[in-house]
Coordinates of C-alpha atoms and ligand atoms in Angstrom, one line a residue:
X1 CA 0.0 0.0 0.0
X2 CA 2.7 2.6 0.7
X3 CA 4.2 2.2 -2.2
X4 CA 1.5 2.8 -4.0
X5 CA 0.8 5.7 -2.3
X6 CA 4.8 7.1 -2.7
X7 CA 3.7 7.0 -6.4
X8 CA 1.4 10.0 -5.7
X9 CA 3.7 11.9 -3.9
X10 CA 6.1 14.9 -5.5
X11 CA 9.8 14.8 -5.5
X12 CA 11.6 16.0 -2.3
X13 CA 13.1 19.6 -3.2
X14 CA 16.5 20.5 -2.4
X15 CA 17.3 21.9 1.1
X16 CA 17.3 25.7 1.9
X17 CA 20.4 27.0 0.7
X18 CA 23.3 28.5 2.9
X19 CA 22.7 31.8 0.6
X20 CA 19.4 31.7 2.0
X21 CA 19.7 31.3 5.2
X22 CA 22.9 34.3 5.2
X23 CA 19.7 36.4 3.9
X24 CA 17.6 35.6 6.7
X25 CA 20.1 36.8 9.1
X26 CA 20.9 39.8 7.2
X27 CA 17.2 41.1 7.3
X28 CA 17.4 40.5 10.9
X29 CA 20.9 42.4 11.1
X30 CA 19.5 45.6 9.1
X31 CA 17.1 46.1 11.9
X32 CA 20.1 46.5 14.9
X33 CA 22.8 48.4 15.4
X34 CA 26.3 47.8 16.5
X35 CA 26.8 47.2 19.9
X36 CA 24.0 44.5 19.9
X37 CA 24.5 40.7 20.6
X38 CA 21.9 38.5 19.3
X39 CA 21.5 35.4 21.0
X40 CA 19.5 32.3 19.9
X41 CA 19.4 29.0 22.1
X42 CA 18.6 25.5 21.3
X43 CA 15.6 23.9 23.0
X44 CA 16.8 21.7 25.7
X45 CA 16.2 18.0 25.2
X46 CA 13.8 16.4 27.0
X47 CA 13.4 13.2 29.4
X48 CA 10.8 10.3 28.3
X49 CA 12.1 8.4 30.9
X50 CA 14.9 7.4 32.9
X51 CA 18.0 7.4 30.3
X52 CA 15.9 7.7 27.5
X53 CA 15.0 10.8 25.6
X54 CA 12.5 12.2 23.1
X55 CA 13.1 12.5 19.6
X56 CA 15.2 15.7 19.4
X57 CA 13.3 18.4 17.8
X58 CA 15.1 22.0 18.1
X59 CA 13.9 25.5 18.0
X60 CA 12.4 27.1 15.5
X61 CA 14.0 30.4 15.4
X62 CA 17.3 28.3 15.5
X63 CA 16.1 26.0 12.2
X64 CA 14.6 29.7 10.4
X65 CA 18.1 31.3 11.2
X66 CA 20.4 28.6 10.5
X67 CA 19.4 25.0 10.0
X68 CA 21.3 23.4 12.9
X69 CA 18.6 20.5 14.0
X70 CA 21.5 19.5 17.0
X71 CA 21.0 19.5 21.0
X72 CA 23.0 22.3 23.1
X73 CA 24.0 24.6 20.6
X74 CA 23.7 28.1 20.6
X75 CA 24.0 31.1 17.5
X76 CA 25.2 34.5 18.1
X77 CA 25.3 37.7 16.1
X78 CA 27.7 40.4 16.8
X79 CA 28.9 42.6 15.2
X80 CA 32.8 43.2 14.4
X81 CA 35.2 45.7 11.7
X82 CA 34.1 42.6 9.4
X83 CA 30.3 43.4 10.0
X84 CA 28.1 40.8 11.4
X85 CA 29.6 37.7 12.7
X86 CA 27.4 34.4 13.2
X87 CA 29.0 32.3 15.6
X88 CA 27.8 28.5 16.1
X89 CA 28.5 27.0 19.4
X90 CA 28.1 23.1 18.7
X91 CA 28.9 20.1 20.7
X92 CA 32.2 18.9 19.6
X93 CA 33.5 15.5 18.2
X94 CA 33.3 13.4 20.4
X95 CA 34.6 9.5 19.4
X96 CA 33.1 7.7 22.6
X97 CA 29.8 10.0 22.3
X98 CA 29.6 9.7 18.6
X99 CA 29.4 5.7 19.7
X100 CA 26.7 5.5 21.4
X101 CA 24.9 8.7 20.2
X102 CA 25.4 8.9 16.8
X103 CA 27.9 11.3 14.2
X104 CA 28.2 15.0 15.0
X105 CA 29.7 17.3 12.3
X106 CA 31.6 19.3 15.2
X107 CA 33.0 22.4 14.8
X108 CA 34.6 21.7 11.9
X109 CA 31.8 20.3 10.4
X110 CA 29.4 23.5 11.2
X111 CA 32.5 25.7 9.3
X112 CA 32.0 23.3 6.3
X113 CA 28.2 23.0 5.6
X114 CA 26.4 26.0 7.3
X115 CA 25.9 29.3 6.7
X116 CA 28.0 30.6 10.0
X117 CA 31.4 32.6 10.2
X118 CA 32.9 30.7 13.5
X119 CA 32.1 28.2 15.2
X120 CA 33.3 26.9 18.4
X121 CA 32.8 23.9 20.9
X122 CA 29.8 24.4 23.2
X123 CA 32.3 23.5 26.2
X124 CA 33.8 26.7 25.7
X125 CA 30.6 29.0 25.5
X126 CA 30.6 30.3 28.8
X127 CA 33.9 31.9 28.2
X128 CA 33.2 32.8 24.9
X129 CA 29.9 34.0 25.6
X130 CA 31.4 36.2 28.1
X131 CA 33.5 38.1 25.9
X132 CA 31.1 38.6 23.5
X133 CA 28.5 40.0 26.6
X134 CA 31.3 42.6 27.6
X135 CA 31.5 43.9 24.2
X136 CA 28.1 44.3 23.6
X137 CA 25.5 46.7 24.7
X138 CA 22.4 45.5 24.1
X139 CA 21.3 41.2 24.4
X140 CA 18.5 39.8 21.9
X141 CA 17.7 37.3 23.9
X142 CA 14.2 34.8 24.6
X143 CA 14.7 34.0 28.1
X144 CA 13.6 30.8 29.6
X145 CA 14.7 28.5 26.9
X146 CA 18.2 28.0 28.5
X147 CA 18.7 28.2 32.1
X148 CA 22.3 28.8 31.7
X149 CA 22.4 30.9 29.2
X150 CA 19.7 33.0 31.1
X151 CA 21.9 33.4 34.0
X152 CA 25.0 34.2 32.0
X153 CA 23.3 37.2 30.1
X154 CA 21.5 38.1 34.0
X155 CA 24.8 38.3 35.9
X156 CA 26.3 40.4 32.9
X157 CA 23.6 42.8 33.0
X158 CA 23.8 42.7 36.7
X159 CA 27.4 43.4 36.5
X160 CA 28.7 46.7 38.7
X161 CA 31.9 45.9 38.8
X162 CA 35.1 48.3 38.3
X163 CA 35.4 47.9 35.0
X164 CA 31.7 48.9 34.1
X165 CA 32.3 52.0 36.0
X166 CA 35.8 52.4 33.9
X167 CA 35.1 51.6 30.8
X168 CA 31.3 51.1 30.7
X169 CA 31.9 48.0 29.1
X170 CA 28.8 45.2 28.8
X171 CA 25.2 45.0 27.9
X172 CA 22.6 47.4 30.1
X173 CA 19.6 46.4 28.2
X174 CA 17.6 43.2 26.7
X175 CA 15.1 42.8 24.3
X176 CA 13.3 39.3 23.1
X177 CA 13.6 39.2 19.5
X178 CA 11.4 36.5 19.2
X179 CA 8.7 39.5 17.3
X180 CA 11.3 40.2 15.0
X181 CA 12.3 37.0 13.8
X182 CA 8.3 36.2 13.7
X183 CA 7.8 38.9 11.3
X184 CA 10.4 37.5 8.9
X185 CA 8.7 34.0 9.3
X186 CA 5.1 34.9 8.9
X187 CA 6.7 35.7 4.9
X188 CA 7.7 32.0 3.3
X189 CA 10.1 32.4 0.6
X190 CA 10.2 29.9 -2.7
X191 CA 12.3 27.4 -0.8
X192 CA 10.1 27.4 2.1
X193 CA 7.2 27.2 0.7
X194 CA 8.7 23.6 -1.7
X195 CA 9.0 22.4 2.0
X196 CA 5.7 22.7 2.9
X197 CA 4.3 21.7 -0.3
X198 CA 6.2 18.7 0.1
X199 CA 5.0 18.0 3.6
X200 CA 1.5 18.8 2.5
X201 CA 1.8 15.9 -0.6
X202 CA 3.0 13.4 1.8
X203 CA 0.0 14.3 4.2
X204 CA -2.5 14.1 1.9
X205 CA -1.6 11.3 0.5
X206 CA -1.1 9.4 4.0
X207 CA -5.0 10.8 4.4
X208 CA -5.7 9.1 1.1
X209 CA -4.0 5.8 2.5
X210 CA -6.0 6.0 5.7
X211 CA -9.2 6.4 3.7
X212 CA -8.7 2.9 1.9
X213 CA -7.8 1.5 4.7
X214 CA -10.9 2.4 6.9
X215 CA -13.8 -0.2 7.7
X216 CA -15.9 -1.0 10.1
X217 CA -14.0 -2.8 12.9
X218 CA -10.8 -0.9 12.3
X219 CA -9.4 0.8 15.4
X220 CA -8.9 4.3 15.1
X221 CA -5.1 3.9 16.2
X222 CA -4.9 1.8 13.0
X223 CA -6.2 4.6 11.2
X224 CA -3.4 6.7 12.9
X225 CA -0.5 4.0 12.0
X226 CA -1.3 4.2 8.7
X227 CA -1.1 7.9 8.2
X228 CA 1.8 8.2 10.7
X229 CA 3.8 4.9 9.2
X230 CA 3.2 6.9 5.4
X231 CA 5.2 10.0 6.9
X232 CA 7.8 7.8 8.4
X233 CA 8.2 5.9 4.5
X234 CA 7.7 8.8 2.7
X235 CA 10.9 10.7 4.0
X236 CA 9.6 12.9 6.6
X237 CA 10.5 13.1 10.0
X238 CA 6.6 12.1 11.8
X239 CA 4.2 13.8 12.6
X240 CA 4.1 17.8 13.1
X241 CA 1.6 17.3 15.8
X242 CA 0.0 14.4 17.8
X243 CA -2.4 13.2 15.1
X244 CA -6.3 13.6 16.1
X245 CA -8.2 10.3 15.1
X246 CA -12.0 10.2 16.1
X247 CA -14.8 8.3 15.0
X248 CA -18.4 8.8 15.9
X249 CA -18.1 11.1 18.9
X250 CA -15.2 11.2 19.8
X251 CA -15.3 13.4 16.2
X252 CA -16.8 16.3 18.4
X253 CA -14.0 16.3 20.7
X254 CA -11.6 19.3 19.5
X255 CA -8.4 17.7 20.5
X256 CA -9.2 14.0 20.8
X257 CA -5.9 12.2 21.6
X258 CA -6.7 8.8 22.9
X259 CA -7.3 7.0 19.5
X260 CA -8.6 3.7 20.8
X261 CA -11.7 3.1 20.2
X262 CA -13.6 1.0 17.4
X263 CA -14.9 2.7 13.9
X264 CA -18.7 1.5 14.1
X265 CA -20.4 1.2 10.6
X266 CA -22.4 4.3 10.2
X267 CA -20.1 6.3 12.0
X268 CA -18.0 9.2 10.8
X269 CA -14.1 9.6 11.5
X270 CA -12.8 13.0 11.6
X271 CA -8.4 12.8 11.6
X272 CA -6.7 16.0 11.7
X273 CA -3.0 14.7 11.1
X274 CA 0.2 16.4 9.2
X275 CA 3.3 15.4 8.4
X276 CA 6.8 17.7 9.5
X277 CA 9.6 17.7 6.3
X278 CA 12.9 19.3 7.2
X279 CA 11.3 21.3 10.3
X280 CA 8.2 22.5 8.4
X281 CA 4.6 21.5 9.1
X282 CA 1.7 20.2 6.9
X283 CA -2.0 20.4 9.1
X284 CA -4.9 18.4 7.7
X285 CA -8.1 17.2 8.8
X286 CA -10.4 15.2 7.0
X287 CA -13.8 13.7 7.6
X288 CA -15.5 10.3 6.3
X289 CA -17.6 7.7 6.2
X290 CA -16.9 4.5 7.9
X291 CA -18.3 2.5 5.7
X292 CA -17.7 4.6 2.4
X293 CA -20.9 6.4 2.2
X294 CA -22.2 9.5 3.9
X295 CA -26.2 9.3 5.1
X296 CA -28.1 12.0 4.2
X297 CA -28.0 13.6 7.3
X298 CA -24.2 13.5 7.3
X299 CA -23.7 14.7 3.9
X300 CA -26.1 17.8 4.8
X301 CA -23.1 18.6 7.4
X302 CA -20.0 17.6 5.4
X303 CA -21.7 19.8 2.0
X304 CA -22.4 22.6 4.3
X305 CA -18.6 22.6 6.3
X306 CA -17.2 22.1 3.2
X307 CA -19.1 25.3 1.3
X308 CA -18.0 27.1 4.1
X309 CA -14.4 26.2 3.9
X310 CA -14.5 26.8 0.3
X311 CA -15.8 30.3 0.7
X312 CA -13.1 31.0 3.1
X313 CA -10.1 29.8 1.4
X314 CA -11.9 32.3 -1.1
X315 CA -11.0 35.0 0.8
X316 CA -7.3 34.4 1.0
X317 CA -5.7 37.0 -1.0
X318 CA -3.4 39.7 -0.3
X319 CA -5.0 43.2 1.2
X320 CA -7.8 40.8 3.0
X321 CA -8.3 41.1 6.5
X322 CA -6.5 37.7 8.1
X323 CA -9.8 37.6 9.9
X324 CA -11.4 37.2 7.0
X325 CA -11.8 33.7 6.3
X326 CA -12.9 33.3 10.0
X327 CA -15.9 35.8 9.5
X328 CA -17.0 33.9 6.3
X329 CA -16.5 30.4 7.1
X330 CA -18.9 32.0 10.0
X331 CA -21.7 33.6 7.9
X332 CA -22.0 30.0 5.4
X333 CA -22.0 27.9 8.7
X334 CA -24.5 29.9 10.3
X335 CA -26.6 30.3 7.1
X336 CA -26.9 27.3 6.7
X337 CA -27.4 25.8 10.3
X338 CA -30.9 28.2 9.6
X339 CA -31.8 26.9 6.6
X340 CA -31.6 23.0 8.4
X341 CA -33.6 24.3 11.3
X342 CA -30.9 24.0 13.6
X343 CA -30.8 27.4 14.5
X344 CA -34.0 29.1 14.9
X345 CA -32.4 32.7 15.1
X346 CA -32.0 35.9 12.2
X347 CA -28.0 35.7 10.9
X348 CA -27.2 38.4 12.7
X349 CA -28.2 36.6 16.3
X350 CA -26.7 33.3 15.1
X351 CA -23.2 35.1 14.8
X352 CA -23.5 36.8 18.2
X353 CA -20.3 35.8 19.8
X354 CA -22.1 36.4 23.2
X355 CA -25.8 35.0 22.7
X356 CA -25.8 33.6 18.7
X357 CA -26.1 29.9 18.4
X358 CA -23.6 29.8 16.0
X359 CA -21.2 29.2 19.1
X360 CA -22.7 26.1 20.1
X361 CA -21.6 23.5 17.0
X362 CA -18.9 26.1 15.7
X363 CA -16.5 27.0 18.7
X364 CA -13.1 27.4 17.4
X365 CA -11.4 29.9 15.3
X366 CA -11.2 29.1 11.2
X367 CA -7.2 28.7 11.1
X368 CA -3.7 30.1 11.9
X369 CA -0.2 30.5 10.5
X370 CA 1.5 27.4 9.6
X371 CA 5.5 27.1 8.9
X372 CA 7.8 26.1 11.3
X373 CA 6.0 25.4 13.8
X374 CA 2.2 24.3 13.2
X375 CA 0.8 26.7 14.9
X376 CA 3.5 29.3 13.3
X377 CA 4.6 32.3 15.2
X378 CA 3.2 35.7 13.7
X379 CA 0.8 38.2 15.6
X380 CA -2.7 38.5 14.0
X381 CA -3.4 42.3 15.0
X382 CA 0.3 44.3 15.2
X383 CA -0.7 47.3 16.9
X384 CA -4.3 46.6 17.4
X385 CA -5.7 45.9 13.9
X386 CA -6.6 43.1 12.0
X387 CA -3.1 42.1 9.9
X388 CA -3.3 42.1 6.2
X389 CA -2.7 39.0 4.5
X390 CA 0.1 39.0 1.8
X391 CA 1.9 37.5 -0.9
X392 CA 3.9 34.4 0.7
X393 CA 1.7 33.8 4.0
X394 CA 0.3 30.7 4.8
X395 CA -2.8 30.2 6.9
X396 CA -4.9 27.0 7.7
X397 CA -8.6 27.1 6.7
X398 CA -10.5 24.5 9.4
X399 CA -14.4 24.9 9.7
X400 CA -16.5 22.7 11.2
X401 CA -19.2 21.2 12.9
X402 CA -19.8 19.5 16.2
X403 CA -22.8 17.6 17.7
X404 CA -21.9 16.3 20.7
X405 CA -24.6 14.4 22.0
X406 CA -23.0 13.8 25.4
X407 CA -22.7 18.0 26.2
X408 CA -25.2 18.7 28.6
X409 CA -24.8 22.4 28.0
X410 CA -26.7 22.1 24.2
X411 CA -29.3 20.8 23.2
X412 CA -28.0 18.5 20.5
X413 CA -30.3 18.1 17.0
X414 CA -30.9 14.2 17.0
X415 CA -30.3 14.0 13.4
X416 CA -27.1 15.1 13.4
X417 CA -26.2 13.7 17.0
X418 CA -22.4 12.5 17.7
X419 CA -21.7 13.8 14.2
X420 CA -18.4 15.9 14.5
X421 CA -17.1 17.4 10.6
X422 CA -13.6 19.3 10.2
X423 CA -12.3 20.3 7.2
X424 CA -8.6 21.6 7.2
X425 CA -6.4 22.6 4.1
X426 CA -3.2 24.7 4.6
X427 CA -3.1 28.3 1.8
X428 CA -0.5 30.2 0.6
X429 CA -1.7 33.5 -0.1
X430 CA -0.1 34.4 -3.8
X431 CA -0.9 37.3 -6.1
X432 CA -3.4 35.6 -7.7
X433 CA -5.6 32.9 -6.1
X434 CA -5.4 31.4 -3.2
X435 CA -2.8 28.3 -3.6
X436 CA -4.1 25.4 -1.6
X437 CA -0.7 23.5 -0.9
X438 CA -2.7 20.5 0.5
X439 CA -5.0 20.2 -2.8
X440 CA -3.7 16.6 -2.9
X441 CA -6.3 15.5 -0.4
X442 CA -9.5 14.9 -1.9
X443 CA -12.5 16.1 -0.1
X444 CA -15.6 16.3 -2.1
X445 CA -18.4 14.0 -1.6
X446 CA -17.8 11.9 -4.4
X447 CA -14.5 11.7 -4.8
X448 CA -14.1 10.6 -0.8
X449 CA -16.8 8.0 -1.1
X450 CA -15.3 6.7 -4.5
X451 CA -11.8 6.4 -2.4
X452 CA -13.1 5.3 1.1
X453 CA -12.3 1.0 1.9
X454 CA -11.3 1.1 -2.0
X455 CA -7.6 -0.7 -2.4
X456 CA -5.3 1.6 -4.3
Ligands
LIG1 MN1 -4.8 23.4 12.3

């Protein structure tokens, strides 16, 4: 089966390039001055238990700036007679390490193949890092990634020594450039964006793999091996996010996570699952029949959740509100909730955020940045107002639908009851329309009922 599925899936582009990754800093560097020290950690690894660790996944300002996917390093910017100067701090080669650990390129290694100007051992950062404090005036810094690099850059600022009263040497002021670097992200280039389109292919087509696959009497962790085993063949490193896999409903649970339960015939299954290539996140959710056809009353949900996420991925384009796709996703859901007889109010009352019913099978916002990290950094209202979307932003577009029979704070329609429908593609916003990068991933009636428990 996965084979057949690698079929559908696009070539792997080539790796950001180190030219690209010098830009990157230098739109960062245009925005400071001399005298500044940027500072960006690597995430901390964490314990799954006793000796054993998680799968090491760094930060993303360190992958955006640089590429290094390694524990324990750190980059610096400063700036020198040479202009800027990126300095990686790495963990050196270590023989007996690299044994049981695995092949580090070292300091040598980061001087080959990455875009930095010196590197150095991350044994010798505390002294290093304490030169480059004195000499500085001002540290770009995210505190509370790093616990010793925090108190490094503390005690310098804290310093009140002689030689600040000399020579007035070291940093008096911090600033968290996490906004700044956000503002370069929230922009995908032509490289980035072959990342994510390649993560997207390989999540829709796992999607598409998990859709043959489904029957009654398949357990939704099945579901989720198939989709999750497909990113693991097709080249990417897992999952982006802990995939979402419910049936019946368990659908109308926003983040579901337990997977165990049994698909029932007549049930729907709702997975919202995405696949992460070379740091970069795909986020999809689909919705479909157990046994390969919708009911009537399902299909009345699915059409409608899917005419609203159609109208909103409409509004993606540059000089549009980010909000909206969120407000018309909104005003299709809520239409036609009235038209059904669900909601017995006017529009207007139905998208009352205080008192319209809308709220009640519609509770979550219509999507949000994707990139490096799923939910990709980037503020929606800089300064107040609503952002504008651009050329080269990418935004998820998720509406849907949730009867939850078991809330006892609704009043659930019986014909739609335990019926829980999410639709989610990921859209670059380009000049002309809006590019759906996860178009791979069928979701109209027909075609997903022509594909569902049907062998490749
Ligand atoms: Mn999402």
């Amino acid at each position: 089966m996965y084979d057949a599925a690698l079929k559908l899936v696009g070539s792997q582009p080539e790796p950001i390039s180190v030219e690209e990754y010098a830009r990157r800093v230098n739109r960062l560097t245009a925005q400071l001055r001399p005298g500044d020290l940027l500072v960006i950690p690597s995430s901390p690894s964490a314990v799954h238990s006793n000796d054993v660790h998680y799968p090491y996944r760094t930060q993303s300002d360190m992958l955006y700036l640089v590429g290094w996917d390694e524990p324990e390093a750190v980059l610096t910017v400063h700036h020198s007679d040479d202009g800027w100067i990126r300095t990686l701090f790495v963990q050196p080669k270590d023989t007996l390490k690299e044994i049981w650990e695995g092949r580090r390129p070292g300091v040598e290694g980061a001087l080959k193949g990455w875009s930095v100007d010196a590197a150095h051992s991350c044994d010798d950062m505390e002294e290093k890092m304490n030169e480059l404090l004195s000499s500085s005036k001002r540290v770009l810094m995210r505190t509370g990634i790093r616990s010793d690099l925090d108190s490094l850059v503390m005690q310098s600022l804290e310093r009140r020594d002689r030689a600040r009263q000399h020579f007035g040497t070291g940093p008096t002021s911090m600033e968290d450039p996490s906004a700044r670097i956000a503002e370069l992200r929230l922009r995908k280039s032509p490289a980035e964006i072959e990342q994510m389109r390649f993560a997207s292919d390989v999540s829709s087509i796992a999607h598409v793999a998990a859709m043959r696959n489904t029957k009654p009497g398949r357990m939704e962790y099945q579901l989720q091996a198939t989709i999750e085993g497909f990113f693991a063949y097709a080249g990417t490193s897992g999952w982006a996010y802990p995939s979402i896999v419910g049936c019946g409903d368990n659908a109308t649970v926003l983040h579901y996570h337990q997977n165990n339960d049994v698909c029932e015939d007549g049930e729907v299954i709702l997975i919202d699952a995405g696949a992460e290539y070379r740091g970069y996140a795909a986020d999809i959710t689909r919705s479909w029949p157990i046994n390969g056809r919708f009911s009537e009353a399902q299909k009345e949900i699915y059409q409608l959740v899917l005419d609203a996420q159609l109208a909103a991925i409409d509004k993606c384009r540059p000089g549009l509100p980010y909000n909206a796709p969120h407000d018309e996703a909104r005003r299709v859901l809520a239409e036609g909730l009235i038209d059904l007889g669900v909601i017995e109010q006017t529009l207007d009352e139905a998208l009352d955020l205080e008192t319209g019913d809308l709220r009640k099978w519609y509770m979550h916002n219509t999507g949000h940045w994707i990139g490096l990290d799923v939910h990709d950094v980037g503020t929606y209202k800089p300064n107040g107002e609503p952002r504008l979307l651009e050329e080269g932003m990418v935004l998820t577009v998720e509406p849907g639908l949730y009867f939850g029979a078991w809330r006892p704070d609704v009043d659930c329609p019986e014909r739609y009851a335990n019926l829980g429908i999410r639709i989610e593609d990921d859209v670059l916003v380009t000049a002309n329309n809006p590019d759906v990068l996860t178009a791979a991933c069928p979701k109209t009636v027909e075609e997903i009922e022509n594909i569902t428990g049907k062998p490749f």
